[in-house]
Tab-separated table of N, CA and C in Angstrom:
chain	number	residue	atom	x	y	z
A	1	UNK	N	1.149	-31.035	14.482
A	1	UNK	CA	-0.232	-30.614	14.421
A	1	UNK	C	-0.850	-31.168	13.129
A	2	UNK	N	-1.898	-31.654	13.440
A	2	UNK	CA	-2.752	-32.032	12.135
A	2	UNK	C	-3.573	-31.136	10.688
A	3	UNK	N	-3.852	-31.456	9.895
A	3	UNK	CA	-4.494	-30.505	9.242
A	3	UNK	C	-5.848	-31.193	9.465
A	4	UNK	N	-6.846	-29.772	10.074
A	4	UNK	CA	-7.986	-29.975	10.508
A	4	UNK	C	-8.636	-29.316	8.746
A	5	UNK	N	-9.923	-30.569	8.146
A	5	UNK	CA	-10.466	-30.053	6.882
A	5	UNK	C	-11.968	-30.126	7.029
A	6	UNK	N	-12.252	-29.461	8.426
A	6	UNK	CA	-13.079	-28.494	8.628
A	6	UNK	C	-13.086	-26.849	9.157
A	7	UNK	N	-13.615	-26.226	8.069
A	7	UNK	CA	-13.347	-24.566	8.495
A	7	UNK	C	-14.621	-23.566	9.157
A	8	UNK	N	-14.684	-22.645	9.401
A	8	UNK	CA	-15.649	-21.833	9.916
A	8	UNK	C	-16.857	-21.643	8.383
A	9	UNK	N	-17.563	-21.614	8.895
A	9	UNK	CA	-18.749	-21.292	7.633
A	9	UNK	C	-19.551	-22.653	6.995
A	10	UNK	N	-18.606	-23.741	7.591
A	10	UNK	CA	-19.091	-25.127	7.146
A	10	UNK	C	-20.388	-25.797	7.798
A	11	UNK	N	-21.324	-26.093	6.945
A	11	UNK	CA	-22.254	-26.681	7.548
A	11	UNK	C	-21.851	-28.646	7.890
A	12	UNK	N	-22.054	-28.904	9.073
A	12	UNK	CA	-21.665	-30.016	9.760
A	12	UNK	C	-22.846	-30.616	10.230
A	13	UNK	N	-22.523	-31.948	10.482
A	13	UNK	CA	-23.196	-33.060	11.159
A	13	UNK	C	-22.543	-33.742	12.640
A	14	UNK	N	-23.250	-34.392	13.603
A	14	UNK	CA	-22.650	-34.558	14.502
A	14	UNK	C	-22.723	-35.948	14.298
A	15	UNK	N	-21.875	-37.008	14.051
A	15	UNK	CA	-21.874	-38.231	14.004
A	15	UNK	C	-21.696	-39.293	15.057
A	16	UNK	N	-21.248	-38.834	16.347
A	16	UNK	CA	-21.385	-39.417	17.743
A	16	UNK	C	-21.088	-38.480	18.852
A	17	UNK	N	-21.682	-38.954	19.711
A	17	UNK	CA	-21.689	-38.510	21.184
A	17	UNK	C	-23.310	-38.572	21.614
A	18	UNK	N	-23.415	-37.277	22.363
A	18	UNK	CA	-24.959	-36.888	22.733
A	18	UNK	C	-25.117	-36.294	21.907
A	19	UNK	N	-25.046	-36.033	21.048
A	19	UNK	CA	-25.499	-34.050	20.182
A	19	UNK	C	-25.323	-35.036	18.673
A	20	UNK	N	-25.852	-36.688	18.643
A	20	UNK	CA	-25.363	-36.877	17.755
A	20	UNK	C	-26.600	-37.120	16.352
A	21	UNK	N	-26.316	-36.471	15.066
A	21	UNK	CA	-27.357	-36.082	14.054
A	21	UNK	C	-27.971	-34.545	14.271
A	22	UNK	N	-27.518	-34.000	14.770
A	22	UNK	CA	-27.696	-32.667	14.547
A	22	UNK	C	-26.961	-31.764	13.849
A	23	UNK	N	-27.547	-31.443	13.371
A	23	UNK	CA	-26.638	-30.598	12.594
A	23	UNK	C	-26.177	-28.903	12.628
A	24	UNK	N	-25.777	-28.355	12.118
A	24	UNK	CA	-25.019	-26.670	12.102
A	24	UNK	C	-24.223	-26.318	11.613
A	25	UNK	N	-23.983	-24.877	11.488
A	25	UNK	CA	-23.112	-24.036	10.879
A	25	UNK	C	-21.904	-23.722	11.801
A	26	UNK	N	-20.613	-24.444	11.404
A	26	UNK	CA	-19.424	-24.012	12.227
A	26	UNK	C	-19.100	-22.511	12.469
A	27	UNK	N	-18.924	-21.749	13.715
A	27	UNK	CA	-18.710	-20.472	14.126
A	27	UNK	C	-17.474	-20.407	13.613
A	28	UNK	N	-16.891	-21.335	14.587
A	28	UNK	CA	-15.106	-20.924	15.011
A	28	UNK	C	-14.332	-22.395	15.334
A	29	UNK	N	-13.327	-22.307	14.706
A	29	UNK	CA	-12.389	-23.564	14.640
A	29	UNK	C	-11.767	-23.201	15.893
A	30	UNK	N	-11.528	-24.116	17.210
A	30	UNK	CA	-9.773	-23.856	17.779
A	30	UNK	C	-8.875	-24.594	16.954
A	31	UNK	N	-8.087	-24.573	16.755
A	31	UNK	CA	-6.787	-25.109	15.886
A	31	UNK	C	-6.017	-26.439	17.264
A	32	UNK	N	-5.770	-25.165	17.867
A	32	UNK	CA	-4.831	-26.467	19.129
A	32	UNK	C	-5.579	-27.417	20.155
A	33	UNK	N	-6.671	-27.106	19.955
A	33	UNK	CA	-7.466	-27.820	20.783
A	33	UNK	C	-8.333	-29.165	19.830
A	34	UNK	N	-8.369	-28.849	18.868
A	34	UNK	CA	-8.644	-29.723	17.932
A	34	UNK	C	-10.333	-30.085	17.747
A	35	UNK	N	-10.682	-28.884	17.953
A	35	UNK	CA	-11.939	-28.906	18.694
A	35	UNK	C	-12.965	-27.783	17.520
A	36	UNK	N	-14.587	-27.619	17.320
A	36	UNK	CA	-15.029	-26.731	16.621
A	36	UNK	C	-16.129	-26.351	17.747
A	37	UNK	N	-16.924	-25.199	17.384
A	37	UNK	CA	-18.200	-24.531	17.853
A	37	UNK	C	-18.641	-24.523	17.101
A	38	UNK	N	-19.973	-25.319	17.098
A	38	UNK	CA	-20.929	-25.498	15.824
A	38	UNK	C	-22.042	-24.986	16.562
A	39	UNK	N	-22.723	-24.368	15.817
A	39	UNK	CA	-24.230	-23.091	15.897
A	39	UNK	C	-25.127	-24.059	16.216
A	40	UNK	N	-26.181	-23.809	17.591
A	40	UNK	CA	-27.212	-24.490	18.252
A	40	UNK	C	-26.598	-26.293	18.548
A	41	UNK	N	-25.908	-26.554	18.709
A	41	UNK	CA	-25.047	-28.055	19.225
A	41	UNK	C	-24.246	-27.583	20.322
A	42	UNK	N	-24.271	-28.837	21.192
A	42	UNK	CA	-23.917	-28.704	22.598
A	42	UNK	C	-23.816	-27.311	23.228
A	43	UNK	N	-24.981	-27.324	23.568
A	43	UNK	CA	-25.535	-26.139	24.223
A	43	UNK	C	-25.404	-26.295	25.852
A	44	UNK	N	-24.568	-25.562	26.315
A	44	UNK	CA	-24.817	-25.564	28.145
A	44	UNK	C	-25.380	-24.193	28.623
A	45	UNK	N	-25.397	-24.193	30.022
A	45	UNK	CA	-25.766	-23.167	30.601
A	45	UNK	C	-24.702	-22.853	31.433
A	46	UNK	N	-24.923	-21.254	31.574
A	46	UNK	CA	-23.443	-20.434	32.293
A	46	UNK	C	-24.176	-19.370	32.461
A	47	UNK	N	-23.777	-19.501	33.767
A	47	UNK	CA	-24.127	-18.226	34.580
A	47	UNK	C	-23.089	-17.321	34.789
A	48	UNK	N	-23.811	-15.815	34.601
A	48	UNK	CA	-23.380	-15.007	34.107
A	48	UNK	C	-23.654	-13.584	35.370
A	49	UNK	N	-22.442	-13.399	36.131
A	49	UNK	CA	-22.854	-12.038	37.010
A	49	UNK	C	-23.104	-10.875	36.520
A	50	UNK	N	-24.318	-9.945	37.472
A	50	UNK	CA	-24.362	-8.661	36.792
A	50	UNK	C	-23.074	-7.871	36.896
A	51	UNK	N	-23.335	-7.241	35.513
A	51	UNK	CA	-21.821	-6.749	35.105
A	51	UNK	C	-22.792	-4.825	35.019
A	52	UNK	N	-21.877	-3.881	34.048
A	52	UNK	CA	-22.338	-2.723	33.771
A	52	UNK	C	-23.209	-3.130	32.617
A	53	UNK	N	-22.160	-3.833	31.861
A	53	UNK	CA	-22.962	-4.312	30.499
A	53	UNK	C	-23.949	-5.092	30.617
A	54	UNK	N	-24.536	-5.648	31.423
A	54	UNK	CA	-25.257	-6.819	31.712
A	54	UNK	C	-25.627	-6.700	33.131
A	55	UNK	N	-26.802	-5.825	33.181
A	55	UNK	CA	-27.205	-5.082	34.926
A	55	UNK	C	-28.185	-6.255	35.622
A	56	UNK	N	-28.677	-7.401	34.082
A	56	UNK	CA	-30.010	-8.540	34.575
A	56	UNK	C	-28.772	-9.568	35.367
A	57	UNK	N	-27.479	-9.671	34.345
A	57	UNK	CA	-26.987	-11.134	34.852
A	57	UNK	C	-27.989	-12.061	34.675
A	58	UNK	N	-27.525	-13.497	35.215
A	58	UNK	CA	-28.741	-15.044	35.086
A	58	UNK	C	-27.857	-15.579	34.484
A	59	UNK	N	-28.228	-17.081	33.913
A	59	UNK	CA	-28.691	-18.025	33.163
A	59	UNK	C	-28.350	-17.975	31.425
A	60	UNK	N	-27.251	-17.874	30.751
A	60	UNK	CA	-27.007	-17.745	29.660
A	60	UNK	C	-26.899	-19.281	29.028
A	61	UNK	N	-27.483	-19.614	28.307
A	61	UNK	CA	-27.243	-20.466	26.920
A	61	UNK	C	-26.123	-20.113	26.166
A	62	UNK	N	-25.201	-21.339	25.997
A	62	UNK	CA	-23.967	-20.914	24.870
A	62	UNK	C	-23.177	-22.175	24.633
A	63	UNK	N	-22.993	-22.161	22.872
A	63	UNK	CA	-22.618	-23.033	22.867
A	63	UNK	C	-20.750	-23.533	22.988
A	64	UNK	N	-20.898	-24.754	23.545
A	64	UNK	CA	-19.762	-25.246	24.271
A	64	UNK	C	-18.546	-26.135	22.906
A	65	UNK	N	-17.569	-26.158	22.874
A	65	UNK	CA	-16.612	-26.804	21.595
A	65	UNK	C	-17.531	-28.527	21.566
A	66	UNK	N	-16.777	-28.642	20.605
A	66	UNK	CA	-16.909	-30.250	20.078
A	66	UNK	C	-15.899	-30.746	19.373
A	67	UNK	N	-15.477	-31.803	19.805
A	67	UNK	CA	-14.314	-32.394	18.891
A	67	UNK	C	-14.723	-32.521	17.302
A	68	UNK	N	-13.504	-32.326	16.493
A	68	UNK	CA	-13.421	-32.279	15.331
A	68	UNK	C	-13.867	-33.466	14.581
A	69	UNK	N	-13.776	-34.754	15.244
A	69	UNK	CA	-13.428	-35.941	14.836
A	69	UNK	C	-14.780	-36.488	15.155
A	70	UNK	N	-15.820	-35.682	16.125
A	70	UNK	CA	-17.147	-35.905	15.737
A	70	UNK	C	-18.222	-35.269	15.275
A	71	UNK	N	-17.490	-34.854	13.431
A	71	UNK	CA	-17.930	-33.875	12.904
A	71	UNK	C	-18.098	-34.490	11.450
A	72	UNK	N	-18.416	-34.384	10.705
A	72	UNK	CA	-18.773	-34.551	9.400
A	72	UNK	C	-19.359	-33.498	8.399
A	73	UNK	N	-18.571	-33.324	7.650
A	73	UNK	CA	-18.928	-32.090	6.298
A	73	UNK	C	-20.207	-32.644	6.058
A	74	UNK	N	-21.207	-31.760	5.524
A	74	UNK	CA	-22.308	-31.988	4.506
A	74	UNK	C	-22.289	-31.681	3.388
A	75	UNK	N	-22.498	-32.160	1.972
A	75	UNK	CA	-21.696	-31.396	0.831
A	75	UNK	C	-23.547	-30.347	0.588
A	76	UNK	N	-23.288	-30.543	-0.724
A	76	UNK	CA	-24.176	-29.636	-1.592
A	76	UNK	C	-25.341	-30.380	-1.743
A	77	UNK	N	-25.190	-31.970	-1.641
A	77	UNK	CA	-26.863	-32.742	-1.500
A	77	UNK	C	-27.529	-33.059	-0.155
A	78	UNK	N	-26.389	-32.605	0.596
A	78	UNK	CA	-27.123	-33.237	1.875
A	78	UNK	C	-26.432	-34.302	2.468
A	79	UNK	N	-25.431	-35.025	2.187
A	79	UNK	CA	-25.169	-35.996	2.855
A	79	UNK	C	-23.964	-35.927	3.182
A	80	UNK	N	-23.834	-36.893	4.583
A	80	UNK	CA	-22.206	-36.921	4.911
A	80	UNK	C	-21.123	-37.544	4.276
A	81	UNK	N	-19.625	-36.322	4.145
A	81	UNK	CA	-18.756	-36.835	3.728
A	81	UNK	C	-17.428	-37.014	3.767
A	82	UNK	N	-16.399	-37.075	3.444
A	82	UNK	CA	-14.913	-37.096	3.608
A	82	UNK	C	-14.565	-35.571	2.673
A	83	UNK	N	-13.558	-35.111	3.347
A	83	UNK	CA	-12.787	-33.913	2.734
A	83	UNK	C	-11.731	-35.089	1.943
A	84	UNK	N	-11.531	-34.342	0.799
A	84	UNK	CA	-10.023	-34.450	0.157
A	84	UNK	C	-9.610	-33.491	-0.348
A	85	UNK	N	-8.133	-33.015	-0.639
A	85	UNK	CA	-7.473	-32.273	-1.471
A	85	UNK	C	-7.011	-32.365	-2.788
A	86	UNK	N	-7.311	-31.367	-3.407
A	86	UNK	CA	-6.342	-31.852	-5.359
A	86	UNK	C	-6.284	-30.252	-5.238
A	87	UNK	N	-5.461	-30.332	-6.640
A	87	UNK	CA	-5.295	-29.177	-7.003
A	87	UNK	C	-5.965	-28.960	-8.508
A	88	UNK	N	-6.408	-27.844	-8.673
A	88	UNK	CA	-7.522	-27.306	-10.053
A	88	UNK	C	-6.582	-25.955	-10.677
A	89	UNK	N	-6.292	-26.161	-11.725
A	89	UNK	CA	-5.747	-25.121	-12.342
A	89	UNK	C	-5.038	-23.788	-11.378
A	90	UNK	N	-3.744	-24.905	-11.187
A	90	UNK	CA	-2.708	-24.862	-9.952
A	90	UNK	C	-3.063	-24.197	-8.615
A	91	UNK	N	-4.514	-24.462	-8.007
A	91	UNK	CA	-4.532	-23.780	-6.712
A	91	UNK	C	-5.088	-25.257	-6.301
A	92	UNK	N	-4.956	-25.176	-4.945
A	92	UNK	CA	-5.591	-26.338	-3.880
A	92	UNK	C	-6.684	-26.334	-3.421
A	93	UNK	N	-7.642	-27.034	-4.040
A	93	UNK	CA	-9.071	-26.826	-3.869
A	93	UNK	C	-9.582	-28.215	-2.734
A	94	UNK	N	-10.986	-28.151	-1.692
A	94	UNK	CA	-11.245	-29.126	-1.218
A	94	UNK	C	-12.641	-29.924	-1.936
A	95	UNK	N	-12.843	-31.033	-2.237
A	95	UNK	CA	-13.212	-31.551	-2.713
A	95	UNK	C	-14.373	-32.987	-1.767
A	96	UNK	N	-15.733	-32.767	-2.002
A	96	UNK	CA	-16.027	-33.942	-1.422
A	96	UNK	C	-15.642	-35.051	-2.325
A	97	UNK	N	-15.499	-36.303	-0.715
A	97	UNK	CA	-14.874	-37.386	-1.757
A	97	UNK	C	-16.063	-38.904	-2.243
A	98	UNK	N	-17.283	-38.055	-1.412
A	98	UNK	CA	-18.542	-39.252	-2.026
A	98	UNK	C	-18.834	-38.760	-3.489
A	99	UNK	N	-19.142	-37.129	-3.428
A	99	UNK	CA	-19.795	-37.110	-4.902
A	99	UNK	C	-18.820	-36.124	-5.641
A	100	UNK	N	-17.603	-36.114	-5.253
A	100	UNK	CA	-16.157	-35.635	-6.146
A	100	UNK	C	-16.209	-34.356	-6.290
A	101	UNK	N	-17.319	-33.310	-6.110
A	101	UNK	CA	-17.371	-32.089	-6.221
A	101	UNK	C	-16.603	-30.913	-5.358
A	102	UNK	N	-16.186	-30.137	-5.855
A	102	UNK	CA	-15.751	-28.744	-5.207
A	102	UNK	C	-16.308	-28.482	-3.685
A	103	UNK	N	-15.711	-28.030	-3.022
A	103	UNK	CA	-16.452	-27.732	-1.836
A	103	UNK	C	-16.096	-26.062	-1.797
């Protein structure tokens, strides 16, 4: 398994596909699927039966995974970048690697 160095809370870019230059806030990583849910990106529709909880049922909006690998960190200026690792006064910190800063 790879180490995926994008996490939940990360604001991302979409760098190819359809959904591509949009940007969002990662929800939820899958790990084995290698895949993220990024907030308002690839959005489908799913229909949804009336339930108890849900007496309207219809037509739900929600967003659908995206591969990891067409994802890109945004640092602290705005632009896209590469994750790296070092370590800072012995813990393992991630680091963008355009403008060298802390992430």
């Amino acid at each position: 398994m790879t180490k995926l160095k994008i996490k939940s809370g990360d604001t991302v870019r979409v760098i190819a596909g359809d959904h591509k230059g949009q940007e969002g806030k990662v929800q939820k990583v899958l790990i084995e699927k290698n895949k993220a849910i990024v907030e308002g990106v690839n959005m489908i529709s799913k229909h949804e039966k009336p339930s108890a909880s849900n007496p309207q049922g219809g037509i739900k909006e929600k967003e659908a995974p995206i591969h990891i690998s067409n994802l890109s960190l945004i640092d602290k200026n705005g632009d896209s970048t590469r994750v790296g690792y070092r370590e800072e006064d012995g813990k393992k910190v991630r680091f963008s690697k355009k403008s060298n800063e802390v992430i």
